Structures are given as structure tokens and as C-alpha cells.
Amino acid sequence: MASGVDELLDMLYSMIEEAKNLPLSSDKCIIEREQALDLLDDLKAQFPMELAEAQKLVAARGDYIASAKREADLIRQQAEEKAKQMIAEDQILNVAKQKSNEMIRLAEERSRELRKAANEYCEDALKRTEEAVAEAFDEIKKSRIRFRAAAGGVPSASSGQSRVYDAEAEQD
């Protein structure tokens, strides 16, 4: 079995390119229905893997954001604990509060940066996956149109000719 959507599409394209022409026709050909259907089934089977990978990316994004929040909470807790330890004098307390607020601000800023980076990464990965799925879907639609075009005006299988894919008959 082929490993990826691109490879399966290349195999399907090659099958159609290498198919024998029908007599007196340069735009119609004969292909093996079972082999073409097997390739299409393999393509359908690949799509869930592409979608599963996209879901993994979304889950990884969630883990990344949760980790950033935990890091921010830990920094916040450390800052608060340090501030409580320095309560002895007003001046030390004020300095501690300033440092604590600065650490919280920096942690929140870091958290926003990490969230933004994770969102951009996931958006880009999902966009590439969407484009790959759309491209594969377009190729399947084009192949189906070519199959329909190839099936028009072909003698039936009972007359001794090779079997030809008939998309219209399969829709019924």
C-alpha cells in the first residue's frame, strides 16, 4: 500500500496516463476498474490520518498553552511567596511588590507570546493540511471527471471488450 496521499494520487494519475486509448479515440481510454477503485479507497483511508495529524497539532497547541499557563502561575506563586517573606520593612515590601508585579507582567507577557506563537504554528500547520486535503480532493474530482469522460460511448463488457469504469452507473 502506498504511504501518502501524494503518492496515491501520482499512482492514479500514472494509471490514467498509461491507459490504452480506445480505438479511434485519443481522449478516451481503458483502465482497470478494480485497480482504480483500490487507489481511491486507499486515498479515502489516508484522509483520516491527515485529519488525525491536524487534531494532534491542535492538542499539542493546547498542551503548549497549558504549560505556559502553569509556568506563569509558578512564576506568580514564586513572586508572591518572595513578597510575603519581605514584609519586614515598608521599603523592602514596596520593592518586593514592584518585583512581583514586574514578574507577573513578564509572565503574562511571556504567556501571551507563547500562546501567539502556538496559535500561529497551529494555524500554519492546519492551513497546509487543509491545502493538501483540498488539492487531493480536487485531483479526485478531476479523475472522476476523466473517468466519466472515458466511460462515455464505450461498448458494454458483455460484448467481449475490457471493462471500463462507468461513474454514472455507479451513482445509481
mmCIF file of C-alpha atoms in Angstrom:
data_model
loop_
_atom_site.group_PDB
_atom_site.id
_atom_site.type_symbol
_atom_site.label_atom_id
_atom_site.label_comp_id
_atom_site.label_asym_id
_atom_site.label_seq_id
_atom_site.Cartn_x
_atom_site.Cartn_y
_atom_site.Cartn_z
ATOM 1 C CA MET A 1 0.000 0.000 0.000
ATOM 2 C CA ALA A 2 1.257 3.476 -0.814
ATOM 3 C CA SER A 3 2.309 5.668 2.074
ATOM 4 C CA GLY A 4 0.881 9.109 1.349
ATOM 5 C CA VAL A 5 -1.852 10.978 -0.442
ATOM 6 C CA ASP A 6 0.614 12.450 -2.955
ATOM 7 C CA GLU A 7 1.985 9.040 -3.823
ATOM 8 C CA LEU A 8 -1.512 7.584 -4.267
ATOM 9 C CA LEU A 9 -2.528 10.489 -6.497
ATOM 10 C CA ASP A 10 0.634 10.022 -8.559
ATOM 11 C CA MET A 11 -0.194 6.330 -8.970
ATOM 12 C CA LEU A 12 -3.750 7.137 -10.082
ATOM 13 C CA TYR A 13 -2.502 9.791 -12.489
ATOM 14 C CA SER A 14 0.069 7.362 -13.920
ATOM 15 C CA MET A 15 -2.595 4.688 -14.345
ATOM 16 C CA ILE A 16 -4.732 7.057 -16.390
ATOM 17 C CA GLU A 17 -1.760 8.398 -18.372
ATOM 18 C CA GLU A 18 -0.584 4.885 -19.245
ATOM 19 C CA ALA A 19 -4.053 3.549 -20.079
ATOM 20 C CA LYS A 20 -4.619 2.316 -23.618
ATOM 21 C CA ASN A 21 -6.681 4.533 -25.881
ATOM 22 C CA LEU A 22 -9.974 3.300 -27.210
ATOM 23 C CA PRO A 23 -9.959 2.616 -30.945
ATOM 24 C CA LEU A 24 -10.494 5.799 -32.973
ATOM 25 C CA SER A 25 -10.345 7.983 -29.868
ATOM 26 C CA SER A 26 -7.449 9.923 -28.421
ATOM 27 C CA ASP A 27 -9.260 11.264 -25.352
ATOM 28 C CA LYS A 28 -10.878 8.047 -24.106
ATOM 29 C CA CYS A 29 -9.050 5.174 -22.515
ATOM 30 C CA ILE A 30 -9.495 1.831 -20.798
ATOM 31 C CA ILE A 31 -8.383 1.388 -17.179
ATOM 32 C CA GLU A 32 -8.762 -1.443 -14.726
ATOM 33 C CA ARG A 33 -11.738 -0.570 -12.589
ATOM 34 C CA GLU A 34 -10.671 -2.575 -9.536
ATOM 35 C CA GLN A 35 -7.188 -1.075 -9.527
ATOM 36 C CA ALA A 36 -8.588 2.478 -9.826
ATOM 37 C CA LEU A 37 -11.156 1.816 -7.114
ATOM 38 C CA ASP A 38 -8.455 0.352 -4.852
ATOM 39 C CA LEU A 39 -6.385 3.512 -5.279
ATOM 40 C CA LEU A 40 -9.403 5.669 -4.499
ATOM 41 C CA ASP A 41 -10.118 3.541 -1.396
ATOM 42 C CA ASP A 42 -6.505 3.982 -0.292
ATOM 43 C CA LEU A 43 -6.885 7.746 -0.780
ATOM 44 C CA LYS A 44 -10.033 7.766 1.352
ATOM 45 C CA ALA A 45 -8.172 5.822 4.025
ATOM 46 C CA GLN A 46 -5.358 8.402 4.068
ATOM 47 C CA PHE A 47 -7.639 11.347 4.795
ATOM 48 C CA PRO A 48 -8.424 10.267 8.375
ATOM 49 C CA MET A 49 -4.667 10.077 9.028
ATOM 50 C CA GLU A 50 -4.225 13.649 7.746
ATOM 51 C CA LEU A 51 -7.101 14.771 9.950
ATOM 52 C CA ALA A 52 -5.719 12.869 12.937
ATOM 53 C CA GLU A 53 -2.414 14.645 12.481
ATOM 54 C CA ALA A 54 -4.200 18.004 12.437
ATOM 55 C CA GLN A 55 -6.019 17.030 15.648
ATOM 56 C CA LYS A 56 -2.684 16.099 17.226
ATOM 57 C CA LEU A 57 -1.385 19.564 16.338
ATOM 58 C CA VAL A 58 -4.412 21.179 17.971
ATOM 59 C CA ALA A 59 -3.925 19.025 21.078
ATOM 60 C CA ALA A 60 -0.220 19.905 21.149
ATOM 61 C CA ARG A 61 -1.189 23.570 20.960
ATOM 62 C CA GLY A 62 -3.469 23.093 23.971
ATOM 63 C CA ASP A 63 -0.677 21.373 25.897
ATOM 64 C CA TYR A 64 1.718 24.170 24.956
ATOM 65 C CA ILE A 65 -0.709 26.837 26.190
ATOM 66 C CA ALA A 66 -1.411 24.886 29.400
ATOM 67 C CA SER A 67 2.317 24.563 30.016
ATOM 68 C CA ALA A 68 2.764 28.308 29.528
ATOM 69 C CA LYS A 69 -0.076 28.976 31.986
ATOM 70 C CA ARG A 70 1.482 26.610 34.532
ATOM 71 C CA GLU A 71 4.811 28.360 34.087
ATOM 72 C CA ALA A 72 3.133 31.744 34.542
ATOM 73 C CA ASP A 73 1.290 30.502 37.651
ATOM 74 C CA LEU A 74 4.528 29.105 39.084
ATOM 75 C CA ILE A 75 6.326 32.398 38.472
ATOM 76 C CA ARG A 76 3.392 34.253 40.015
ATOM 77 C CA GLN A 77 3.414 31.981 43.071
ATOM 78 C CA GLN A 78 7.160 32.394 43.475
ATOM 79 C CA ALA A 79 6.819 36.159 43.229
ATOM 80 C CA GLU A 80 4.013 36.199 45.797
ATOM 81 C CA GLU A 81 5.966 33.994 48.211
ATOM 82 C CA LYS A 82 9.025 36.183 47.876
ATOM 83 C CA ALA A 83 6.924 39.272 48.515
ATOM 84 C CA LYS A 84 5.442 37.720 51.693
ATOM 85 C CA GLN A 85 8.916 36.967 53.013
ATOM 86 C CA MET A 86 9.979 40.597 52.618
ATOM 87 C CA ILE A 87 7.155 42.147 54.664
ATOM 88 C CA ALA A 88 9.505 43.212 57.491
ATOM 89 C CA GLU A 89 10.087 46.773 56.281
ATOM 90 C CA ASP A 90 7.971 49.107 54.155
ATOM 91 C CA GLN A 91 10.737 49.853 51.737
ATOM 92 C CA ILE A 92 11.544 46.160 51.266
ATOM 93 C CA LEU A 93 7.816 45.431 50.928
ATOM 94 C CA ASN A 94 7.436 48.081 48.232
ATOM 95 C CA VAL A 95 10.430 46.733 46.342
ATOM 96 C CA ALA A 96 9.039 43.210 46.621
ATOM 97 C CA LYS A 97 5.640 44.286 45.335
ATOM 98 C CA GLN A 98 7.243 46.052 42.412
ATOM 99 C CA LYS A 99 9.318 42.989 41.600
ATOM 100 C CA SER A 100 6.303 40.737 41.990
ATOM 101 C CA ASN A 101 4.207 42.885 39.678
ATOM 102 C CA GLU A 102 7.036 43.019 37.171
ATOM 103 C CA MET A 103 7.431 39.249 37.290
ATOM 104 C CA ILE A 104 3.675 38.790 36.840
ATOM 105 C CA ARG A 105 3.665 41.248 33.954
ATOM 106 C CA LEU A 106 6.621 39.470 32.360
ATOM 107 C CA ALA A 107 4.994 36.066 32.930
ATOM 108 C CA GLU A 108 1.734 37.215 31.397
ATOM 109 C CA GLU A 109 3.608 38.792 28.500
ATOM 110 C CA ARG A 110 5.564 35.570 28.019
ATOM 111 C CA SER A 111 2.333 33.590 28.214
ATOM 112 C CA ARG A 112 0.759 35.810 25.530
ATOM 113 C CA GLU A 113 3.837 35.423 23.336
ATOM 114 C CA LEU A 114 3.810 31.640 23.748
ATOM 115 C CA ARG A 115 0.077 31.481 23.046
ATOM 116 C CA LYS A 116 0.515 33.651 19.945
ATOM 117 C CA ALA A 117 3.410 31.500 18.687
ATOM 118 C CA ALA A 118 1.428 28.305 19.311
ATOM 119 C CA ASN A 119 -1.618 29.724 17.523
ATOM 120 C CA GLU A 120 0.456 30.813 14.528
ATOM 121 C CA TYR A 121 2.159 27.437 14.335
ATOM 122 C CA CYS A 122 -1.128 25.527 14.539
ATOM 123 C CA GLU A 123 -2.811 27.864 12.055
ATOM 124 C CA ASP A 124 0.018 27.339 9.588
ATOM 125 C CA ALA A 125 0.004 23.546 10.055
ATOM 126 C CA LEU A 126 -3.784 23.390 9.712
ATOM 127 C CA LYS A 127 -3.636 25.609 6.618
ATOM 128 C CA ARG A 128 -1.066 23.314 4.993
ATOM 129 C CA THR A 129 -3.158 20.275 5.895
ATOM 130 C CA GLU A 130 -6.303 21.952 4.535
ATOM 131 C CA GLU A 131 -4.497 22.821 1.309
ATOM 132 C CA ALA A 132 -3.207 19.255 0.936
ATOM 133 C CA VAL A 133 -6.669 17.812 1.546
ATOM 134 C CA ALA A 134 -8.245 20.317 -0.870
ATOM 135 C CA GLU A 135 -5.638 19.556 -3.513
ATOM 136 C CA ALA A 136 -6.199 15.826 -3.113
ATOM 137 C CA PHE A 137 -9.962 16.330 -3.281
ATOM 138 C CA ASP A 138 -9.582 18.395 -6.479
ATOM 139 C CA GLU A 139 -7.452 15.660 -8.005
ATOM 140 C CA ILE A 140 -10.084 13.069 -7.131
ATOM 141 C CA LYS A 141 -12.799 15.226 -8.707
ATOM 142 C CA LYS A 142 -10.679 15.684 -11.850
ATOM 143 C CA SER A 143 -10.016 11.953 -12.012
ATOM 144 C CA ARG A 144 -13.701 11.228 -11.631
ATOM 145 C CA ILE A 145 -14.491 13.618 -14.483
ATOM 146 C CA ARG A 146 -11.869 11.923 -16.636
ATOM 147 C CA PHE A 147 -13.360 8.534 -15.704
ATOM 148 C CA ARG A 148 -16.796 9.733 -16.725
ATOM 149 C CA ALA A 149 -15.417 11.099 -19.972
ATOM 150 C CA ALA A 150 -13.597 7.832 -20.598
ATOM 151 C CA ALA A 151 -16.731 5.797 -19.924
ATOM 152 C CA GLY A 152 -18.922 7.609 -22.494
ATOM 153 C CA GLY A 153 -19.647 5.674 -25.700
ATOM 154 C CA VAL A 154 -17.778 2.507 -24.698
ATOM 155 C CA PRO A 155 -19.209 -0.919 -25.679
ATOM 156 C CA SER A 156 -20.540 -2.965 -22.752
ATOM 157 C CA ALA A 157 -18.463 -5.647 -21.020
ATOM 158 C CA SER A 158 -20.691 -8.407 -22.415
ATOM 159 C CA SER A 159 -19.504 -7.675 -25.990
ATOM 160 C CA GLY A 160 -16.052 -9.021 -25.149
ATOM 161 C CA GLN A 161 -14.352 -5.623 -24.611
ATOM 162 C CA SER A 162 -12.295 -4.797 -21.497
ATOM 163 C CA ARG A 163 -14.210 -3.423 -18.550
ATOM 164 C CA VAL A 164 -14.259 0.383 -18.318
ATOM 165 C CA TYR A 165 -15.137 2.428 -15.275
ATOM 166 C CA ASP A 166 -18.676 3.812 -15.560
ATOM 167 C CA ALA A 167 -19.186 6.566 -12.958
ATOM 168 C CA GLU A 168 -22.811 7.206 -13.979
ATOM 169 C CA ALA A 169 -23.763 3.578 -13.489
ATOM 170 C CA GLU A 170 -22.036 3.544 -10.124
ATOM 171 C CA GLN A 171 -24.013 6.569 -8.907
ATOM 172 C CA ASP A 172 -27.312 4.678 -9.328
#
